[in-house]
Amino acid sequence: KSMCWHSQPDSKPSAFAPYSCFANARQEIVAEVFRKTFSLLSIIGSSYIVADVIRTRRNDKATDPYQRIMLCLGTFDILFSSVCFLGTWLTPKETGWLWSVGNTSSCSTQGFFTVLGLMGEFLYQMALSLNVLILIVFGWNQDKFAAKVEKPMHIAIIAVALSTALVPLAYQSYNPSCGTCWSMFIADKCSDGEECIVRGSRTVFVAYSYIQ
């Protein structure tokens, strides 16, 4: 299924002019290089955390809720940082943005894993704070936390993160936005001159603007 870009007479996509988020090509290159560099560093750091917890389990050593929360946090960070690293490579090439070679499917994939990774990271940061709070303020130990809180906490976090990422996908609302793909609608002028949405949902865009 191809995406409709509604080109102008000069064949450039009307909604996605090159450098639309930056003053010039140099700024676009700098932004993309910085994004890839810091995303790669984040992937490496989170991979070490994930590997360390997995190594502990393979050595038949017990892990506590803190380690398991860090495992999940690192996993979601790897997902988010990976799509950030790929950046404009997943953006539809019709946008004309730097290094964009993707299509509609790759754009939707990037948007889905961006939201999934962000929500997962955010919620597991909250879980980490909750774990420390209960241990310090209420005097629980990790075994009590694991028995009473951990399992429903993991289920709730994964369910919320998945649901949040699936909604824009259902409404075809993962579209190009400033060199990457996010919850965005594509609008153009209808035959009567009024603006109409050709892909995505304005309501979903407004709701997910608060997440961004």
PDB file of C-alpha atoms in Angstrom:
ATOM      1  CA  LYS A   1       0.000   0.000   0.000  1.00  0.00           C
ATOM      2  CA  SER A   2       1.621   3.225  -1.074  1.00  0.00           C
ATOM      3  CA  MET A   3       1.355   6.528   0.730  1.00  0.00           C
ATOM      4  CA  CYS A   4      -0.153   9.486  -1.094  1.00  0.00           C
ATOM      5  CA  TRP A   5       2.225  12.449  -0.979  1.00  0.00           C
ATOM      6  CA  HIS A   6       0.199  14.921  -3.079  1.00  0.00           C
ATOM      7  CA  SER A   7       3.073  16.492  -5.013  1.00  0.00           C
ATOM      8  CA  GLN A   8       3.181  20.065  -6.189  1.00  0.00           C
ATOM      9  CA  PRO A   9       3.689  20.892  -9.923  1.00  0.00           C
ATOM     10  CA  ASP A  10       7.468  20.990  -9.302  1.00  0.00           C
ATOM     11  CA  SER A  11       7.235  17.317  -8.168  1.00  0.00           C
ATOM     12  CA  LYS A  12       8.364  18.062  -4.633  1.00  0.00           C
ATOM     13  CA  PRO A  13       6.141  16.667  -1.873  1.00  0.00           C
ATOM     14  CA  SER A  14       4.001  19.527  -0.604  1.00  0.00           C
ATOM     15  CA  ALA A  15       4.003  18.524   3.046  1.00  0.00           C
ATOM     16  CA  PHE A  16       7.625  17.445   3.351  1.00  0.00           C
ATOM     17  CA  ALA A  17       9.996  20.058   1.964  1.00  0.00           C
ATOM     18  CA  PRO A  18      13.684  19.194   2.552  1.00  0.00           C
ATOM     19  CA  TYR A  19      15.183  20.856   5.665  1.00  0.00           C
ATOM     20  CA  SER A  20      11.669  21.804   6.805  1.00  0.00           C
ATOM     21  CA  CYS A  21      12.823  21.366  10.420  1.00  0.00           C
ATOM     22  CA  PHE A  22      16.230  22.986   9.963  1.00  0.00           C
ATOM     23  CA  ALA A  23      17.578  26.156   8.385  1.00  0.00           C
ATOM     24  CA  ASN A  24      19.874  24.342   5.957  1.00  0.00           C
ATOM     25  CA  ALA A  25      21.381  20.992   4.930  1.00  0.00           C
ATOM     26  CA  ARG A  26      24.380  21.382   7.253  1.00  0.00           C
ATOM     27  CA  GLN A  27      22.149  21.583  10.320  1.00  0.00           C
ATOM     28  CA  GLU A  28      20.250  18.520   9.154  1.00  0.00           C
ATOM     29  CA  ILE A  29      23.491  16.535   8.804  1.00  0.00           C
ATOM     30  CA  VAL A  30      24.726  17.621  12.247  1.00  0.00           C
ATOM     31  CA  ALA A  31      21.406  16.703  13.872  1.00  0.00           C
ATOM     32  CA  GLU A  32      21.356  13.267  12.246  1.00  0.00           C
ATOM     33  CA  VAL A  33      24.992  12.514  13.148  1.00  0.00           C
ATOM     34  CA  PHE A  34      24.388  13.491  16.782  1.00  0.00           C
ATOM     35  CA  ARG A  35      21.226  11.386  16.907  1.00  0.00           C
ATOM     36  CA  LYS A  36      22.999   8.304  15.559  1.00  0.00           C
ATOM     37  CA  THR A  37      26.026   8.772  17.832  1.00  0.00           C
ATOM     38  CA  PHE A  38      24.108   9.140  21.089  1.00  0.00           C
ATOM     39  CA  SER A  39      21.615   6.421  20.124  1.00  0.00           C
ATOM     40  CA  LEU A  40      24.488   4.012  19.503  1.00  0.00           C
ATOM     41  CA  LEU A  41      26.046   4.837  22.883  1.00  0.00           C
ATOM     42  CA  SER A  42      22.670   4.233  24.542  1.00  0.00           C
ATOM     43  CA  ILE A  43      22.319   0.863  22.782  1.00  0.00           C
ATOM     44  CA  ILE A  44      25.787  -0.188  23.958  1.00  0.00           C
ATOM     45  CA  GLY A  45      25.149   0.879  27.559  1.00  0.00           C
ATOM     46  CA  SER A  46      21.746  -0.824  27.784  1.00  0.00           C
ATOM     47  CA  SER A  47      23.122  -3.961  26.116  1.00  0.00           C
ATOM     48  CA  TYR A  48      25.720  -4.289  28.888  1.00  0.00           C
ATOM     49  CA  ILE A  49      22.969  -4.045  31.520  1.00  0.00           C
ATOM     50  CA  VAL A  50      20.783  -6.628  29.772  1.00  0.00           C
ATOM     51  CA  ALA A  51      23.738  -8.964  29.218  1.00  0.00           C
ATOM     52  CA  ASP A  52      24.799  -8.702  32.859  1.00  0.00           C
ATOM     53  CA  VAL A  53      21.357  -9.730  34.160  1.00  0.00           C
ATOM     54  CA  ILE A  54      21.090 -12.577  31.632  1.00  0.00           C
ATOM     55  CA  ARG A  55      24.588 -13.757  32.572  1.00  0.00           C
ATOM     56  CA  THR A  56      23.554 -13.842  36.226  1.00  0.00           C
ATOM     57  CA  ARG A  57      20.585 -16.083  35.404  1.00  0.00           C
ATOM     58  CA  ARG A  58      22.707 -18.368  33.240  1.00  0.00           C
ATOM     59  CA  ASN A  59      25.090 -18.861  36.153  1.00  0.00           C
ATOM     60  CA  ASP A  60      22.136 -20.111  38.212  1.00  0.00           C
ATOM     61  CA  LYS A  61      22.260 -17.082  40.464  1.00  0.00           C
ATOM     62  CA  ALA A  62      19.065 -15.477  41.743  1.00  0.00           C
ATOM     63  CA  THR A  63      18.025 -12.050  40.533  1.00  0.00           C
ATOM     64  CA  ASP A  64      16.004  -9.561  42.545  1.00  0.00           C
ATOM     65  CA  PRO A  65      13.193  -7.233  41.358  1.00  0.00           C
ATOM     66  CA  TYR A  66      15.639  -4.346  40.925  1.00  0.00           C
ATOM     67  CA  GLN A  67      17.727  -6.352  38.456  1.00  0.00           C
ATOM     68  CA  ARG A  68      14.643  -7.559  36.577  1.00  0.00           C
ATOM     69  CA  ILE A  69      13.303  -4.007  36.323  1.00  0.00           C
ATOM     70  CA  MET A  70      16.676  -2.900  34.946  1.00  0.00           C
ATOM     71  CA  LEU A  71      16.539  -5.779  32.454  1.00  0.00           C
ATOM     72  CA  CYS A  72      13.177  -4.594  31.141  1.00  0.00           C
ATOM     73  CA  LEU A  73      14.221  -0.946  31.200  1.00  0.00           C
ATOM     74  CA  GLY A  74      17.339  -1.766  29.204  1.00  0.00           C
ATOM     75  CA  THR A  75      15.331  -3.818  26.695  1.00  0.00           C
ATOM     76  CA  PHE A  76      12.888  -0.992  26.017  1.00  0.00           C
ATOM     77  CA  ASP A  77      15.775   1.466  25.750  1.00  0.00           C
ATOM     78  CA  ILE A  78      17.437  -0.750  23.132  1.00  0.00           C
ATOM     79  CA  LEU A  79      14.182  -0.764  21.126  1.00  0.00           C
ATOM     80  CA  PHE A  80      13.820   3.016  21.306  1.00  0.00           C
ATOM     81  CA  SER A  81      17.495   3.780  20.689  1.00  0.00           C
ATOM     82  CA  SER A  82      17.612   1.387  17.722  1.00  0.00           C
ATOM     83  CA  VAL A  83      14.845   3.167  15.822  1.00  0.00           C
ATOM     84  CA  CYS A  84      16.436   6.504  16.763  1.00  0.00           C
ATOM     85  CA  PHE A  85      19.747   5.273  15.347  1.00  0.00           C
ATOM     86  CA  LEU A  86      18.096   4.202  12.094  1.00  0.00           C
ATOM     87  CA  GLY A  87      16.516   7.672  11.954  1.00  0.00           C
ATOM     88  CA  THR A  88      15.789   8.940   8.464  1.00  0.00           C
ATOM     89  CA  TRP A  89      16.789   5.609   6.912  1.00  0.00           C
ATOM     90  CA  LEU A  90      13.265   4.459   7.817  1.00  0.00           C
ATOM     91  CA  THR A  91      11.593   7.678   6.651  1.00  0.00           C
ATOM     92  CA  PRO A  92       9.875   7.449   3.239  1.00  0.00           C
ATOM     93  CA  LYS A  93      12.268   8.543   0.518  1.00  0.00           C
ATOM     94  CA  GLU A  94       9.543  10.722  -1.017  1.00  0.00           C
ATOM     95  CA  THR A  95      10.009  13.181   1.855  1.00  0.00           C
ATOM     96  CA  GLY A  96      13.359  14.290   0.449  1.00  0.00           C
ATOM     97  CA  TRP A  97      14.954  14.312   3.895  1.00  0.00           C
ATOM     98  CA  LEU A  98      18.623  13.454   4.389  1.00  0.00           C
ATOM     99  CA  TRP A  99      19.376   9.725   3.841  1.00  0.00           C
ATOM    100  CA  SER A 100      15.673   8.833   3.704  1.00  0.00           C
ATOM    101  CA  VAL A 101      15.277   5.493   1.896  1.00  0.00           C
ATOM    102  CA  GLY A 102      12.225   4.002   3.618  1.00  0.00           C
ATOM    103  CA  ASN A 103       8.563   3.581   2.760  1.00  0.00           C
ATOM    104  CA  THR A 104       5.172   3.599   4.474  1.00  0.00           C
ATOM    105  CA  SER A 105       5.744   0.248   6.202  1.00  0.00           C
ATOM    106  CA  SER A 106       9.161   1.197   7.577  1.00  0.00           C
ATOM    107  CA  CYS A 107       7.733   4.525   8.757  1.00  0.00           C
ATOM    108  CA  SER A 108       4.928   2.782  10.643  1.00  0.00           C
ATOM    109  CA  THR A 109       7.430   0.333  12.124  1.00  0.00           C
ATOM    110  CA  GLN A 110       9.642   3.154  13.346  1.00  0.00           C
ATOM    111  CA  GLY A 111       6.709   5.014  14.850  1.00  0.00           C
ATOM    112  CA  PHE A 112       5.407   1.901  16.616  1.00  0.00           C
ATOM    113  CA  PHE A 113       8.732   1.011  18.240  1.00  0.00           C
ATOM    114  CA  THR A 114       9.432   4.647  19.103  1.00  0.00           C
ATOM    115  CA  VAL A 115       6.225   4.915  21.129  1.00  0.00           C
ATOM    116  CA  LEU A 116       6.611   1.391  22.543  1.00  0.00           C
ATOM    117  CA  GLY A 117      10.187   2.074  23.630  1.00  0.00           C
ATOM    118  CA  LEU A 118       9.405   5.502  25.075  1.00  0.00           C
ATOM    119  CA  MET A 119       6.403   4.313  27.069  1.00  0.00           C
ATOM    120  CA  GLY A 120       8.233   1.213  28.276  1.00  0.00           C
ATOM    121  CA  GLU A 121      11.218   3.271  29.422  1.00  0.00           C
ATOM    122  CA  PHE A 122       9.040   5.852  31.140  1.00  0.00           C
ATOM    123  CA  LEU A 123       6.939   3.271  32.978  1.00  0.00           C
ATOM    124  CA  TYR A 124       9.936   1.193  34.067  1.00  0.00           C
ATOM    125  CA  GLN A 125      11.627   4.343  35.375  1.00  0.00           C
ATOM    126  CA  MET A 126       8.506   4.766  37.501  1.00  0.00           C
ATOM    127  CA  ALA A 127       8.733   1.102  38.543  1.00  0.00           C
ATOM    128  CA  LEU A 128      12.338   1.629  39.593  1.00  0.00           C
ATOM    129  CA  SER A 129      11.332   4.605  41.718  1.00  0.00           C
ATOM    130  CA  LEU A 130       8.443   2.610  43.188  1.00  0.00           C
ATOM    131  CA  ASN A 131      10.784  -0.238  44.124  1.00  0.00           C
ATOM    132  CA  VAL A 132      13.186   2.088  45.935  1.00  0.00           C
ATOM    133  CA  LEU A 133      10.332   3.978  47.610  1.00  0.00           C
ATOM    134  CA  ILE A 134       8.706   0.844  49.033  1.00  0.00           C
ATOM    135  CA  LEU A 135      12.021  -0.584  50.217  1.00  0.00           C
ATOM    136  CA  ILE A 136      13.129   2.612  51.978  1.00  0.00           C
ATOM    137  CA  VAL A 137       9.896   4.200  53.202  1.00  0.00           C
ATOM    138  CA  PHE A 138       7.859   1.088  54.043  1.00  0.00           C
ATOM    139  CA  GLY A 139      10.750  -1.153  55.015  1.00  0.00           C
ATOM    140  CA  TRP A 140       9.933  -3.980  52.620  1.00  0.00           C
ATOM    141  CA  ASN A 141      12.596  -6.341  51.331  1.00  0.00           C
ATOM    142  CA  GLN A 142      12.964  -7.452  47.710  1.00  0.00           C
ATOM    143  CA  ASP A 143      11.310 -10.809  48.370  1.00  0.00           C
ATOM    144  CA  LYS A 144       8.145  -9.135  49.657  1.00  0.00           C
ATOM    145  CA  PHE A 145       8.132  -6.734  46.710  1.00  0.00           C
ATOM    146  CA  ALA A 146       8.508  -9.655  44.296  1.00  0.00           C
ATOM    147  CA  ALA A 147       5.656 -11.579  45.920  1.00  0.00           C
ATOM    148  CA  LYS A 148       3.105  -8.753  46.160  1.00  0.00           C
ATOM    149  CA  VAL A 149       3.921  -6.161  43.489  1.00  0.00           C
ATOM    150  CA  GLU A 150       6.303  -7.320  40.775  1.00  0.00           C
ATOM    151  CA  LYS A 151       4.181  -9.613  38.597  1.00  0.00           C
ATOM    152  CA  PRO A 152       1.111  -7.344  38.222  1.00  0.00           C
ATOM    153  CA  MET A 153       3.474  -4.401  37.751  1.00  0.00           C
ATOM    154  CA  HIS A 154       5.188  -6.049  34.755  1.00  0.00           C
ATOM    155  CA  ILE A 155       1.853  -7.069  33.230  1.00  0.00           C
ATOM    156  CA  ALA A 156       0.434  -3.548  33.593  1.00  0.00           C
ATOM    157  CA  ILE A 157       3.495  -1.846  32.151  1.00  0.00           C
ATOM    158  CA  ILE A 158       3.735  -4.088  29.083  1.00  0.00           C
ATOM    159  CA  ALA A 159      -0.033  -3.855  28.476  1.00  0.00           C
ATOM    160  CA  VAL A 160      -0.043  -0.049  28.674  1.00  0.00           C
ATOM    161  CA  ALA A 161       3.067   0.322  26.493  1.00  0.00           C
ATOM    162  CA  LEU A 162       1.688  -2.024  23.826  1.00  0.00           C
ATOM    163  CA  SER A 163      -1.758  -0.430  23.833  1.00  0.00           C
ATOM    164  CA  THR A 164      -0.286   3.055  23.530  1.00  0.00           C
ATOM    165  CA  ALA A 165       1.852   1.994  20.572  1.00  0.00           C
ATOM    166  CA  LEU A 166      -0.969   0.138  18.802  1.00  0.00           C
ATOM    167  CA  VAL A 167      -3.534   2.974  18.732  1.00  0.00           C
ATOM    168  CA  PRO A 168      -1.755   5.169  16.124  1.00  0.00           C
ATOM    169  CA  LEU A 169      -0.999   2.043  14.100  1.00  0.00           C
ATOM    170  CA  ALA A 170      -4.716   1.236  13.923  1.00  0.00           C
ATOM    171  CA  TYR A 171      -5.477   4.775  12.696  1.00  0.00           C
ATOM    172  CA  GLN A 172      -2.559   4.894  10.205  1.00  0.00           C
ATOM    173  CA  SER A 173      -1.184   7.775  12.250  1.00  0.00           C
ATOM    174  CA  TYR A 174       2.529   6.945  12.130  1.00  0.00           C
ATOM    175  CA  ASN A 175       3.739   9.413   9.515  1.00  0.00           C
ATOM    176  CA  PRO A 176       6.871  11.469   8.759  1.00  0.00           C
ATOM    177  CA  SER A 177       7.554  14.280  11.203  1.00  0.00           C
ATOM    178  CA  CYS A 178      10.765  16.308  11.143  1.00  0.00           C
ATOM    179  CA  GLY A 179      13.049  13.584   9.783  1.00  0.00           C
ATOM    180  CA  THR A 180      11.541  10.682  11.690  1.00  0.00           C
ATOM    181  CA  CYS A 181       8.169   8.936  12.028  1.00  0.00           C
ATOM    182  CA  TRP A 182       5.809   9.770  14.860  1.00  0.00           C
ATOM    183  CA  SER A 183       2.091  10.128  15.493  1.00  0.00           C
ATOM    184  CA  MET A 184       1.224  12.665  12.815  1.00  0.00           C
ATOM    185  CA  PHE A 185      -1.519  13.247  10.266  1.00  0.00           C
ATOM    186  CA  ILE A 186      -1.011  14.162   6.606  1.00  0.00           C
ATOM    187  CA  ALA A 187      -3.254  16.920   5.326  1.00  0.00           C
ATOM    188  CA  ASP A 188      -3.756  18.489   1.902  1.00  0.00           C
ATOM    189  CA  LYS A 189      -6.316  20.689   0.209  1.00  0.00           C
ATOM    190  CA  CYS A 190      -9.448  19.008  -1.052  1.00  0.00           C
ATOM    191  CA  SER A 191     -11.098  19.840  -4.345  1.00  0.00           C
ATOM    192  CA  ASP A 192     -13.176  22.558  -2.667  1.00  0.00           C
ATOM    193  CA  GLY A 193     -10.075  24.218  -1.216  1.00  0.00           C
ATOM    194  CA  GLU A 194     -10.694  23.063   2.347  1.00  0.00           C
ATOM    195  CA  GLU A 195      -8.032  21.143   4.272  1.00  0.00           C
ATOM    196  CA  CYS A 196      -8.662  17.417   4.523  1.00  0.00           C
ATOM    197  CA  ILE A 197      -6.717  14.649   6.184  1.00  0.00           C
ATOM    198  CA  VAL A 198      -5.439  12.058   3.712  1.00  0.00           C
ATOM    199  CA  ARG A 199      -3.718   9.798   6.254  1.00  0.00           C
ATOM    200  CA  GLY A 200      -3.834   9.578  10.030  1.00  0.00           C
ATOM    201  CA  SER A 201      -6.018  11.149  12.682  1.00  0.00           C
ATOM    202  CA  ARG A 202      -5.917  14.689  14.048  1.00  0.00           C
ATOM    203  CA  THR A 203      -7.351  13.464  17.363  1.00  0.00           C
ATOM    204  CA  VAL A 204      -4.619  10.852  17.787  1.00  0.00           C
ATOM    205  CA  PHE A 205      -1.995  13.465  16.860  1.00  0.00           C
ATOM    206  CA  VAL A 206      -3.234  15.893  19.534  1.00  0.00           C
ATOM    207  CA  ALA A 207      -3.405  13.171  22.195  1.00  0.00           C
ATOM    208  CA  TYR A 208       0.093  11.871  21.466  1.00  0.00           C
ATOM    209  CA  SER A 209       1.597  15.357  21.365  1.00  0.00           C
ATOM    210  CA  TYR A 210       1.508  15.228  25.167  1.00  0.00           C
ATOM    211  CA  ILE A 211       3.594  12.032  25.142  1.00  0.00           C
ATOM    212  CA  GLN A 212       6.176  13.657  22.894  1.00  0.00           C
TER     213      GLN A 212
END
